[in-house]
PDB file of C-alpha atoms and ligand atoms in Angstrom:
ATOM      1  CA  MET A   1      29.351-195.064 -22.168  1.00 96.00           C
ATOM      2  CA  ASP A   2      26.105-193.182 -22.791  1.00 98.00           C
ATOM      3  CA  ILE A   3      24.958-191.172 -25.878  1.00 98.00           C
ATOM      4  CA  LYS A   4      22.399-188.417 -25.706  1.00 97.00           C
ATOM      5  CA  HIS A   5      20.869-186.980 -28.882  1.00 97.00           C
ATOM      6  CA  ILE A   6      21.587-183.235 -28.978  1.00 97.00           C
ATOM      7  CA  GLY A   7      21.055-182.203 -32.673  1.00 97.00           C
ATOM      8  CA  PRO A   8      18.039-181.769 -34.822  1.00 95.00           C
ATOM      9  CA  ARG A   9      15.852-184.759 -35.740  1.00 90.00           C
ATOM     10  CA  ASN A  10      14.465-185.370 -39.126  1.00 86.00           C
ATOM     11  CA  GLY A  11      11.925-188.205 -39.343  1.00 80.00           C
ATOM     12  CA  GLU A  12      13.294-191.253 -37.503  1.00 78.00           C
ATOM     13  CA  TRP A  13      16.869-190.092 -37.843  1.00 83.00           C
ATOM     14  CA  ALA A  14      19.053-188.676 -35.160  1.00 94.00           C
ATOM     15  CA  PHE A  15      21.887-186.219 -35.739  1.00 98.00           C
ATOM     16  CA  VAL A  16      24.710-185.431 -33.290  1.00 98.00           C
ATOM     17  CA  GLY A  17      25.243-187.384 -30.077  1.00 98.00           C
ATOM     18  CA  GLU A  18      26.872-186.258 -26.859  1.00 98.00           C
ATOM     19  CA  VAL A  19      28.887-188.966 -25.248  1.00 98.00           C
ATOM     20  CA  SER A  20      29.603-189.433 -21.625  1.00 98.00           C
ATOM     21  CA  GLY A  21      31.266-192.051 -19.374  1.00 98.00           C
ATOM     22  CA  ILE A  22      34.342-192.800 -21.338  1.00 98.00           C
ATOM     23  CA  ASP A  23      38.001-191.583 -21.120  1.00 98.00           C
ATOM     24  CA  LEU A  24      39.479-191.559 -24.615  1.00 98.00           C
ATOM     25  CA  THR A  25      42.966-190.702 -23.518  1.00 98.00           C
ATOM     26  CA  ARG A  26      43.327-194.297 -22.295  1.00 98.00           C
ATOM     27  CA  PRO A  27      43.531-197.451 -24.443  1.00 97.00           C
ATOM     28  CA  LEU A  28      40.031-198.773 -25.447  1.00 98.00           C
ATOM     29  CA  ASP A  29      38.873-202.341 -25.808  1.00 98.00           C
ATOM     30  CA  ALA A  30      37.142-203.695 -28.926  1.00 98.00           C
ATOM     31  CA  ALA A  31      33.696-203.347 -27.401  1.00 98.00           C
ATOM     32  CA  GLN A  32      34.265-199.576 -26.669  1.00 98.00           C
ATOM     33  CA  VAL A  33      35.531-199.049 -30.243  1.00 98.00           C
ATOM     34  CA  ALA A  34      32.501-200.836 -31.641  1.00 98.00           C
ATOM     35  CA  ALA A  35      30.187-198.747 -29.578  1.00 98.00           C
ATOM     36  CA  ILE A  36      31.695-195.577 -30.865  1.00 98.00           C
ATOM     37  CA  ASP A  37      31.508-196.853 -34.489  1.00 98.00           C
ATOM     38  CA  ALA A  38      27.844-197.710 -34.013  1.00 98.00           C
ATOM     39  CA  GLY A  39      27.254-194.284 -32.570  1.00 98.00           C
ATOM     40  CA  MET A  40      28.981-192.631 -35.547  1.00 98.00           C
ATOM     41  CA  ASP A  41      26.760-194.600 -37.958  1.00 98.00           C
ATOM     42  CA  ARG A  42      23.630-193.479 -36.062  1.00 97.00           C
ATOM     43  CA  TYR A  43      24.482-189.825 -35.292  1.00 98.00           C
ATOM     44  CA  GLY A  44      27.042-188.884 -37.864  1.00 98.00           C
ATOM     45  CA  VAL A  45      28.756-186.566 -35.255  1.00 98.00           C
ATOM     46  CA  LEU A  46      29.739-187.414 -31.692  1.00 98.00           C
ATOM     47  CA  VAL A  47      30.730-184.893 -29.067  1.00 98.00           C
ATOM     48  CA  PHE A  48      32.942-185.813 -26.118  1.00 98.00           C
ATOM     49  CA  HIS A  49      33.933-183.460 -23.275  1.00 98.00           C
ATOM     50  CA  GLY A  50      36.908-183.434 -20.914  1.00 98.00           C
ATOM     51  CA  GLN A  51      39.245-185.249 -23.208  1.00 98.00           C
ATOM     52  CA  HIS A  52      42.598-183.569 -22.567  1.00 98.00           C
ATOM     53  CA  PHE A  53      44.698-185.270 -25.150  1.00 98.00           C
ATOM     54  CA  THR A  54      48.387-185.083 -25.976  1.00 98.00           C
ATOM     55  CA  ASP A  55      49.138-185.440 -29.684  1.00 97.00           C
ATOM     56  CA  GLU A  56      50.323-189.037 -29.095  1.00 97.00           C
ATOM     57  CA  GLN A  57      47.094-189.949 -27.231  1.00 98.00           C
ATOM     58  CA  GLN A  58      44.969-188.401 -29.935  1.00 98.00           C
ATOM     59  CA  VAL A  59      46.790-190.437 -32.621  1.00 98.00           C
ATOM     60  CA  ALA A  60      46.487-193.618 -30.588  1.00 98.00           C
ATOM     61  CA  PHE A  61      42.798-193.142 -30.212  1.00 98.00           C
ATOM     62  CA  SER A  62      42.236-192.182 -33.826  1.00 98.00           C
ATOM     63  CA  VAL A  63      43.817-195.331 -35.283  1.00 98.00           C
ATOM     64  CA  ASN A  64      41.179-197.468 -33.715  1.00 98.00           C
ATOM     65  CA  PHE A  65      38.956-196.351 -36.649  1.00 98.00           C
ATOM     66  CA  GLY A  66      41.330-196.869 -39.624  1.00 98.00           C
ATOM     67  CA  ALA A  67      44.504-195.538 -41.207  1.00 97.00           C
ATOM     68  CA  LEU A  68      45.428-191.908 -40.716  1.00 97.00           C
ATOM     69  CA  GLU A  69      45.594-189.806 -43.737  1.00 94.00           C
ATOM     70  CA  PRO A  70      49.306-189.780 -44.789  1.00 82.00           C
ATOM     71  CA  GLY A  71      49.842-186.027 -44.950  1.00 76.00           C
ATOM     72  CA  VAL A  72      48.161-182.698 -44.772  1.00 74.00           C
ATOM     73  CA  SER A  73      47.251-180.508 -47.739  1.00 77.00           C
ATOM     74  CA  ASN A  74      47.628-176.804 -47.199  1.00 84.00           C
ATOM     75  CA  VAL A  75      49.991-173.955 -48.109  1.00 89.00           C
ATOM     76  CA  THR A  76      52.248-174.250 -45.062  1.00 91.00           C
ATOM     77  CA  LYS A  77      55.708-175.396 -46.096  1.00 89.00           C
ATOM     78  CA  PRO A  78      57.128-178.404 -44.239  1.00 89.00           C
ATOM     79  CA  GLN A  79      59.830-176.367 -42.449  1.00 91.00           C
ATOM     80  CA  ASP A  80      57.054-173.915 -41.104  1.00 93.00           C
ATOM     81  CA  ARG A  81      54.899-176.685 -39.604  1.00 94.00           C
ATOM     82  CA  ARG A  82      54.003-176.396 -35.885  1.00 94.00           C
ATOM     83  CA  LEU A  83      52.709-179.985 -35.501  1.00 94.00           C
ATOM     84  CA  GLN A  84      53.835-183.502 -36.705  1.00 91.00           C
ATOM     85  CA  LEU A  85      52.754-184.337 -40.248  1.00 90.00           C
ATOM     86  CA  ASN A  86      49.889-186.602 -39.379  1.00 92.00           C
ATOM     87  CA  ILE A  87      48.087-183.960 -37.386  1.00 95.00           C
ATOM     88  CA  ALA A  88      46.278-181.159 -39.235  1.00 95.00           C
ATOM     89  CA  ASP A  89      47.009-177.792 -37.535  1.00 95.00           C
ATOM     90  CA  ILE A  90      43.566-176.114 -37.261  1.00 95.00           C
ATOM     91  CA  SER A  91      44.909-173.038 -35.476  1.00 96.00           C
ATOM     92  CA  ASN A  92      45.809-169.427 -36.103  1.00 97.00           C
ATOM     93  CA  LEU A  93      49.405-169.951 -34.873  1.00 97.00           C
ATOM     94  CA  ASP A  94      52.833-170.228 -36.620  1.00 96.00           C
ATOM     95  CA  LYS A  95      55.523-172.701 -35.570  1.00 96.00           C
ATOM     96  CA  ASP A  96      56.613-170.365 -32.753  1.00 97.00           C
ATOM     97  CA  ASN A  97      52.989-170.253 -31.361  1.00 97.00           C
ATOM     98  CA  GLN A  98      52.632-166.620 -32.506  1.00 97.00           C
ATOM     99  CA  LEU A  99      49.355-165.505 -34.086  1.00 98.00           C
ATOM    100  CA  LEU A 100      49.410-165.363 -37.911  1.00 97.00           C
ATOM    101  CA  GLY A 101      49.351-161.857 -39.262  1.00 97.00           C
ATOM    102  CA  ARG A 102      46.256-160.467 -41.014  1.00 97.00           C
ATOM    103  CA  ASP A 103      47.851-160.742 -44.520  1.00 96.00           C
ATOM    104  CA  ASP A 104      49.636-164.029 -43.897  1.00 96.00           C
ATOM    105  CA  LYS A 105      48.968-166.356 -46.807  1.00 95.00           C
ATOM    106  CA  ARG A 106      48.363-169.255 -44.406  1.00 95.00           C
ATOM    107  CA  ARG A 107      45.740-167.220 -42.573  1.00 96.00           C
ATOM    108  CA  MET A 108      43.954-166.308 -45.792  1.00 95.00           C
ATOM    109  CA  PHE A 109      44.045-169.955 -46.956  1.00 95.00           C
ATOM    110  CA  ASN A 110      42.632-171.091 -43.585  1.00 95.00           C
ATOM    111  CA  LEU A 111      39.666-168.723 -43.845  1.00 97.00           C
ATOM    112  CA  GLY A 112      38.333-171.193 -46.472  1.00 97.00           C
ATOM    113  CA  ASN A 113      37.413-173.492 -43.519  1.00 97.00           C
ATOM    114  CA  MET A 114      34.521-171.167 -42.975  1.00 98.00           C
ATOM    115  CA  LEU A 115      32.948-172.453 -46.223  1.00 98.00           C
ATOM    116  CA  TRP A 116      30.728-175.657 -45.996  1.00 98.00           C
ATOM    117  CA  HIS A 117      32.865-178.566 -46.842  1.00 98.00           C
ATOM    118  CA  SER A 118      33.690-182.269 -46.333  1.00 98.00           C
ATOM    119  CA  ASP A 119      37.294-182.881 -45.249  1.00 98.00           C
ATOM    120  CA  SER A 120      39.676-184.072 -47.959  1.00 97.00           C
ATOM    121  CA  SER A 121      36.926-184.219 -50.564  1.00 98.00           C
ATOM    122  CA  PHE A 122      39.664-182.698 -52.795  1.00 97.00           C
ATOM    123  CA  LYS A 123      41.649-185.951 -52.495  1.00 97.00           C
ATOM    124  CA  ALA A 124      40.917-188.966 -54.666  1.00 96.00           C
ATOM    125  CA  THR A 125      40.559-190.896 -51.394  1.00 96.00           C
ATOM    126  CA  PRO A 126      38.406-188.538 -49.270  1.00 97.00           C
ATOM    127  CA  ALA A 127      38.238-188.649 -45.508  1.00 98.00           C
ATOM    128  CA  LYS A 128      36.230-191.032 -43.379  1.00 98.00           C
ATOM    129  CA  TYR A 129      36.295-189.602 -39.861  1.00 98.00           C
ATOM    130  CA  SER A 130      37.726-186.391 -38.679  1.00 98.00           C
ATOM    131  CA  LEU A 131      38.676-186.078 -34.981  1.00 98.00           C
ATOM    132  CA  LEU A 132      38.982-182.476 -33.822  1.00 98.00           C
ATOM    133  CA  SER A 133      40.494-181.785 -30.398  1.00 98.00           C
ATOM    134  CA  GLY A 134      39.956-178.364 -28.870  1.00 98.00           C
ATOM    135  CA  ARG A 135      43.106-177.478 -27.034  1.00 98.00           C
ATOM    136  CA  ALA A 136      42.615-173.656 -26.664  1.00 98.00           C
ATOM    137  CA  VAL A 137      39.380-172.031 -27.618  1.00 98.00           C
ATOM    138  CA  PRO A 138      38.434-168.284 -28.123  1.00 98.00           C
ATOM    139  CA  THR A 139      36.076-166.593 -25.745  1.00 97.00           C
ATOM    140  CA  HIS A 140      33.651-165.614 -28.531  1.00 97.00           C
ATOM    141  CA  GLY A 141      32.832-167.317 -31.854  1.00 98.00           C
ATOM    142  CA  GLY A 142      34.920-170.065 -33.456  1.00 98.00           C
ATOM    143  CA  GLU A 143      32.053-172.539 -33.351  1.00 98.00           C
ATOM    144  CA  THR A 144      31.962-175.517 -35.761  1.00 98.00           C
ATOM    145  CA  GLN A 145      28.670-176.140 -37.497  1.00 98.00           C
ATOM    146  CA  PHE A 146      27.630-179.476 -38.936  1.00 98.00           C
ATOM    147  CA  ALA A 147      25.006-180.295 -41.554  1.00 98.00           C
ATOM    148  CA  ASP A 148      23.397-183.687 -42.086  1.00 98.00           C
ATOM    149  CA  MET A 149      23.834-184.730 -45.669  1.00 98.00           C
ATOM    150  CA  ARG A 150      21.760-187.929 -45.283  1.00 97.00           C
ATOM    151  CA  ALA A 151      18.701-186.019 -44.044  1.00 97.00           C
ATOM    152  CA  ALA A 152      19.242-183.378 -46.664  1.00 97.00           C
ATOM    153  CA  TYR A 153      19.371-185.896 -49.456  1.00 98.00           C
ATOM    154  CA  GLU A 154      16.243-187.641 -48.157  1.00 97.00           C
ATOM    155  CA  SER A 155      14.413-184.183 -48.267  1.00 97.00           C
ATOM    156  CA  PHE A 156      15.086-183.609 -51.867  1.00 98.00           C
ATOM    157  CA  PRO A 157      12.182-184.071 -54.356  1.00 98.00           C
ATOM    158  CA  GLU A 158      12.213-187.263 -56.386  1.00 98.00           C
ATOM    159  CA  ASP A 159      13.144-185.395 -59.654  1.00 98.00           C
ATOM    160  CA  ILE A 160      16.150-183.767 -57.980  1.00 98.00           C
ATOM    161  CA  LYS A 161      17.276-187.177 -56.643  1.00 98.00           C
ATOM    162  CA  ALA A 162      17.028-188.661 -60.148  1.00 98.00           C
ATOM    163  CA  LEU A 163      18.853-185.720 -61.712  1.00 98.00           C
ATOM    164  CA  ILE A 164      21.859-185.815 -59.357  1.00 98.00           C
ATOM    165  CA  GLU A 165      22.089-189.671 -59.001  1.00 98.00           C
ATOM    166  CA  PRO A 166      24.532-190.220 -61.946  1.00 98.00           C
ATOM    167  CA  MET A 167      26.428-187.025 -61.531  1.00 98.00           C
ATOM    168  CA  VAL A 168      30.260-186.888 -61.092  1.00 98.00           C
ATOM    169  CA  THR A 169      31.849-183.692 -59.812  1.00 98.00           C
ATOM    170  CA  GLU A 170      35.428-182.238 -59.632  1.00 98.00           C
ATOM    171  CA  HIS A 171      36.737-181.137 -56.279  1.00 98.00           C
ATOM    172  CA  SER A 172      39.737-178.903 -55.686  1.00 98.00           C
ATOM    173  CA  LEU A 173      41.144-176.534 -53.004  1.00 97.00           C
ATOM    174  CA  LEU A 174      41.690-174.195 -55.981  1.00 97.00           C
ATOM    175  CA  TYR A 175      37.886-173.884 -56.419  1.00 98.00           C
ATOM    176  CA  SER A 176      37.000-173.324 -52.792  1.00 98.00           C
ATOM    177  CA  ARG A 177      39.666-170.724 -52.237  1.00 97.00           C
ATOM    178  CA  ALA A 178      38.742-168.928 -55.471  1.00 97.00           C
ATOM    179  CA  LEU A 179      35.311-168.425 -54.018  1.00 97.00           C
ATOM    180  CA  LEU A 180      36.961-166.068 -51.460  1.00 97.00           C
ATOM    181  CA  GLY A 181      39.143-164.386 -54.080  1.00 97.00           C
ATOM    182  CA  PHE A 182      42.224-166.298 -52.925  1.00 96.00           C
ATOM    183  CA  THR A 183      44.280-167.340 -55.907  1.00 94.00           C
ATOM    184  CA  GLU A 184      47.862-166.988 -54.663  1.00 91.00           C
ATOM    185  CA  PHE A 185      49.062-170.522 -55.554  1.00 94.00           C
ATOM    186  CA  ASP A 186      52.374-171.365 -56.969  1.00 95.00           C
ATOM    187  CA  GLU A 187      52.876-173.928 -59.676  1.00 96.00           C
ATOM    188  CA  GLU A 188      53.744-176.685 -57.209  1.00 94.00           C
ATOM    189  CA  GLU A 189      50.465-176.005 -55.223  1.00 94.00           C
ATOM    190  CA  ARG A 190      48.407-175.927 -58.434  1.00 96.00           C
ATOM    191  CA  GLN A 191      49.688-179.344 -59.289  1.00 95.00           C
ATOM    192  CA  ALA A 192      49.236-180.734 -55.738  1.00 94.00           C
ATOM    193  CA  PHE A 193      45.650-179.340 -55.720  1.00 96.00           C
ATOM    194  CA  ALA A 194      44.621-180.573 -59.209  1.00 97.00           C
ATOM    195  CA  PRO A 195      40.877-181.517 -59.273  1.00 97.00           C
ATOM    196  CA  VAL A 196      39.719-185.036 -58.450  1.00 97.00           C
ATOM    197  CA  LEU A 197      36.438-186.776 -59.245  1.00 98.00           C
ATOM    198  CA  GLN A 198      33.658-187.573 -56.692  1.00 98.00           C
ATOM    199  CA  ARG A 199      30.132-188.872 -57.045  1.00 98.00           C
ATOM    200  CA  LEU A 200      27.450-186.343 -56.090  1.00 98.00           C
ATOM    201  CA  VAL A 201      25.322-189.040 -54.410  1.00 98.00           C
ATOM    202  CA  ARG A 202      27.100-191.637 -52.301  1.00 98.00           C
ATOM    203  CA  VAL A 203      26.043-194.682 -50.348  1.00 98.00           C
ATOM    204  CA  HIS A 204      27.408-195.102 -46.762  1.00 97.00           C
ATOM    205  CA  PRO A 205      29.267-198.345 -46.606  1.00 96.00           C
ATOM    206  CA  SER A 206      28.033-199.335 -43.179  1.00 96.00           C
ATOM    207  CA  THR A 207      24.441-198.058 -43.058  1.00 96.00           C
ATOM    208  CA  GLY A 208      23.495-198.145 -46.752  1.00 97.00           C
ATOM    209  CA  ARG A 209      21.996-194.688 -46.421  1.00 96.00           C
ATOM    210  CA  LYS A 210      22.360-192.359 -49.381  1.00 98.00           C
ATOM    211  CA  SER A 211      23.659-188.808 -48.928  1.00 98.00           C
ATOM    212  CA  VAL A 212      24.514-185.874 -51.119  1.00 98.00           C
ATOM    213  CA  PHE A 213      28.291-185.306 -51.331  1.00 98.00           C
ATOM    214  CA  LEU A 214      28.483-181.672 -51.407  1.00 98.00           C
ATOM    215  CA  SER A 215      31.576-179.488 -50.563  1.00 98.00           C
ATOM    216  CA  SER A 216      32.752-175.908 -51.425  1.00 98.00           C
ATOM    217  CA  HIS A 217      35.600-177.634 -53.204  1.00 98.00           C
ATOM    218  CA  ILE A 218      33.209-178.463 -56.064  1.00 98.00           C
ATOM    219  CA  GLY A 219      33.970-176.465 -59.245  1.00 98.00           C
ATOM    220  CA  ILE A 220      32.713-178.706 -62.120  1.00 98.00           C
ATOM    221  CA  ILE A 221      29.983-181.192 -62.733  1.00 98.00           C
ATOM    222  CA  ARG A 222      31.133-183.487 -65.481  1.00 98.00           C
ATOM    223  CA  GLY A 223      29.244-182.915 -68.795  1.00 97.00           C
ATOM    224  CA  MET A 224      27.464-179.723 -67.599  1.00 98.00           C
ATOM    225  CA  PRO A 225      28.305-176.111 -68.469  1.00 98.00           C
ATOM    226  CA  THR A 226      30.130-174.584 -65.520  1.00 98.00           C
ATOM    227  CA  PRO A 227      27.682-171.765 -64.564  1.00 98.00           C
ATOM    228  CA  GLU A 228      24.839-174.270 -64.658  1.00 98.00           C
ATOM    229  CA  ALA A 229      26.824-176.688 -62.450  1.00 98.00           C
ATOM    230  CA  ARG A 230      27.816-174.056 -59.948  1.00 98.00           C
ATOM    231  CA  MET A 231      24.242-172.764 -59.666  1.00 98.00           C
ATOM    232  CA  LEU A 232      22.958-176.329 -58.996  1.00 98.00           C
ATOM    233  CA  VAL A 233      25.645-176.932 -56.427  1.00 98.00           C
ATOM    234  CA  ARG A 234      24.738-173.628 -54.786  1.00 98.00           C
ATOM    235  CA  ASP A 235      21.002-174.439 -54.789  1.00 98.00           C
ATOM    236  CA  LEU A 236      21.656-177.925 -53.353  1.00 98.00           C
ATOM    237  CA  THR A 237      23.986-176.486 -50.667  1.00 98.00           C
ATOM    238  CA  GLU A 238      21.431-173.923 -49.599  1.00 98.00           C
ATOM    239  CA  ALA A 239      18.733-176.530 -49.372  1.00 98.00           C
ATOM    240  CA  ALA A 240      21.108-178.934 -47.443  1.00 98.00           C
ATOM    241  CA  THR A 241      22.216-176.360 -44.824  1.00 98.00           C
ATOM    242  CA  GLN A 242      18.823-175.107 -43.689  1.00 98.00           C
ATOM    243  CA  PRO A 243      18.588-174.821 -39.948  1.00 97.00           C
ATOM    244  CA  ASN A 244      16.671-178.117 -39.529  1.00 96.00           C
ATOM    245  CA  PHE A 245      19.777-179.960 -40.835  1.00 98.00           C
ATOM    246  CA  VAL A 246      22.437-178.028 -38.869  1.00 98.00           C
ATOM    247  CA  HIS A 247      23.927-178.331 -35.395  1.00 98.00           C
ATOM    248  CA  THR A 248      26.255-175.744 -33.879  1.00 98.00           C
ATOM    249  CA  HIS A 249      29.105-176.851 -31.599  1.00 98.00           C
ATOM    250  CA  HIS A 250      30.188-174.294 -28.971  1.00 98.00           C
ATOM    251  CA  TRP A 251      33.763-175.311 -28.037  1.00 98.00           C
ATOM    252  CA  ARG A 252      35.140-175.872 -24.553  1.00 98.00           C
ATOM    253  CA  ALA A 253      38.827-176.714 -24.112  1.00 98.00           C
ATOM    254  CA  GLY A 254      39.059-180.484 -23.854  1.00 98.00           C
ATOM    255  CA  ASP A 255      36.261-181.221 -26.274  1.00 98.00           C
ATOM    256  CA  LEU A 256      36.802-183.877 -28.918  1.00 98.00           C
ATOM    257  CA  VAL A 257      34.320-183.820 -31.869  1.00 98.00           C
ATOM    258  CA  VAL A 258      34.290-186.725 -34.217  1.00 99.00           C
ATOM    259  CA  TRP A 259      32.366-186.507 -37.589  1.00 98.00           C
ATOM    260  CA  ASP A 260      31.791-188.795 -40.477  1.00 98.00           C
ATOM    261  CA  ASN A 261      32.786-186.819 -43.647  1.00 98.00           C
ATOM    262  CA  ARG A 262      30.795-189.503 -45.685  1.00 98.00           C
ATOM    263  CA  ALA A 263      27.541-188.266 -44.161  1.00 98.00           C
ATOM    264  CA  THR A 264      28.062-184.584 -43.106  1.00 98.00           C
ATOM    265  CA  MET A 265      29.409-181.270 -44.081  1.00 98.00           C
ATOM    266  CA  HIS A 266      30.824-178.726 -41.693  1.00 98.00           C
ATOM    267  CA  ARG A 267      32.256-175.186 -41.418  1.00 98.00           C
ATOM    268  CA  ALA A 268      34.023-173.018 -38.862  1.00 98.00           C
ATOM    269  CA  ARG A 269      32.546-169.739 -37.692  1.00 98.00           C
ATOM    270  CA  ARG A 270      34.161-166.357 -37.412  1.00 98.00           C
ATOM    271  CA  TYR A 271      36.160-165.333 -34.277  1.00 98.00           C
ATOM    272  CA  ASN A 272      38.793-162.703 -33.525  1.00 98.00           C
ATOM    273  CA  ASP A 273      41.565-164.693 -35.174  1.00 97.00           C
ATOM    274  CA  THR A 274      44.193-161.940 -35.170  1.00 96.00           C
ATOM    275  CA  GLY A 275      43.611-161.283 -31.378  1.00 97.00           C
ATOM    276  CA  GLU A 276      42.696-164.652 -29.618  1.00 98.00           C
ATOM    277  CA  VAL A 277      44.237-168.038 -29.934  1.00 98.00           C
ATOM    278  CA  ARG A 278      42.227-171.000 -31.295  1.00 98.00           C
ATOM    279  CA  ASP A 279      44.308-174.158 -31.181  1.00 98.00           C
ATOM    280  CA  MET A 280      42.517-177.103 -32.656  1.00 97.00           C
ATOM    281  CA  ARG A 281      44.238-180.335 -33.742  1.00 97.00           C
ATOM    282  CA  ARG A 282      42.680-182.740 -36.248  1.00 97.00           C
ATOM    283  CA  THR A 283      43.505-186.315 -36.966  1.00 97.00           C
ATOM    284  CA  THR A 284      41.869-187.681 -40.054  1.00 98.00           C
ATOM    285  CA  ILE A 285      41.009-191.256 -41.040  1.00 98.00           C
ATOM    286  CA  GLU A 286      41.166-192.205 -44.739  1.00 97.00           C
ATOM    287  CA  GLY A 287      37.970-193.268 -46.411  1.00 97.00           C
ATOM    288  CA  THR A 288      37.433-194.890 -49.785  1.00 96.00           C
ATOM    289  CA  PRO A 289      37.218-193.392 -53.383  1.00 97.00           C
ATOM    290  CA  THR A 290      33.710-192.688 -54.571  1.00 97.00           C
ATOM    291  CA  VAL A 291      34.549-193.016 -58.247  1.00 95.00           C
ATOM    292  CA  MET A 292      37.296-194.343 -60.488  1.00 90.00           C
ATOM    293  CA  GLN A 293      39.571-191.498 -61.330  1.00 90.00           C
ATOM    294  CA  GLN A 294      39.937-190.926 -65.066  1.00 78.00           C
ATOM    295  CA  ALA A 295      42.124-188.551 -67.062  1.00 60.00           C
ATOM    296  CA  ALA A 296      40.275-185.232 -67.796  1.00 53.00           C
TER     297      ALA A 296
HETATM  298 FE1  FE2 B   1      37.192-179.202 -42.212  1.00 75.86          FE
END
């Protein structure tokens, strides 16, 4: 297995590695898993080509890195799911593999994936790795962009680092979707998507590197007036997603991209989603809470 650095470099730090010489559809040994983990710590994002997974093979590969997230949070009802519950359906298809209509609630909800975010930051236990398998990709657009939240944090002036160090934020799908004017949630969804607390600065458990834990799911900074908090989050996000911190992945069918949500943000880019199929399937490894949850 070989890893080539393909993303931007900030100081001594690498971001995004392209891996060759390994078949992830077959069982791996402990040394191979350790090499991938070490690559994840170093690069934050790893790109593998030519990995034509079945869902079962993708799950088998994923659990080398921890426990799968138990379920998926979105507005698709269980009876309308296309995929098994432990695989997030990152597609524009319904359960009969037909394109979602323009006004479909699920499509409008999914458009929120085009906002910068960290997966499952709206859960008390946010995600560790996301593993996204490209099964069918559109001819134009539909890229995924990644931003390095370690390098971004390290670029902040000392006064900003000191300001944000103690801050605790509230994350919710209700906040990110409201940014797009999408507020069609029923009472059950409002309860399921109730805000959770996360630290704004986090320390990576393996590398010890600090990063800024941003996400479009943030709506509140504890103890700060909301407009002031949202302006600060907006400023930090703008600074953290400048081109020197960002890598764009152009998908080919058979690509697997693995990213560490504890060190990065990502977003999808526009494509003709009412005319072309984009079938991506994500398995997600559970991380650890960043803060004790307390009653609001
Ligand atoms: Fe995501």
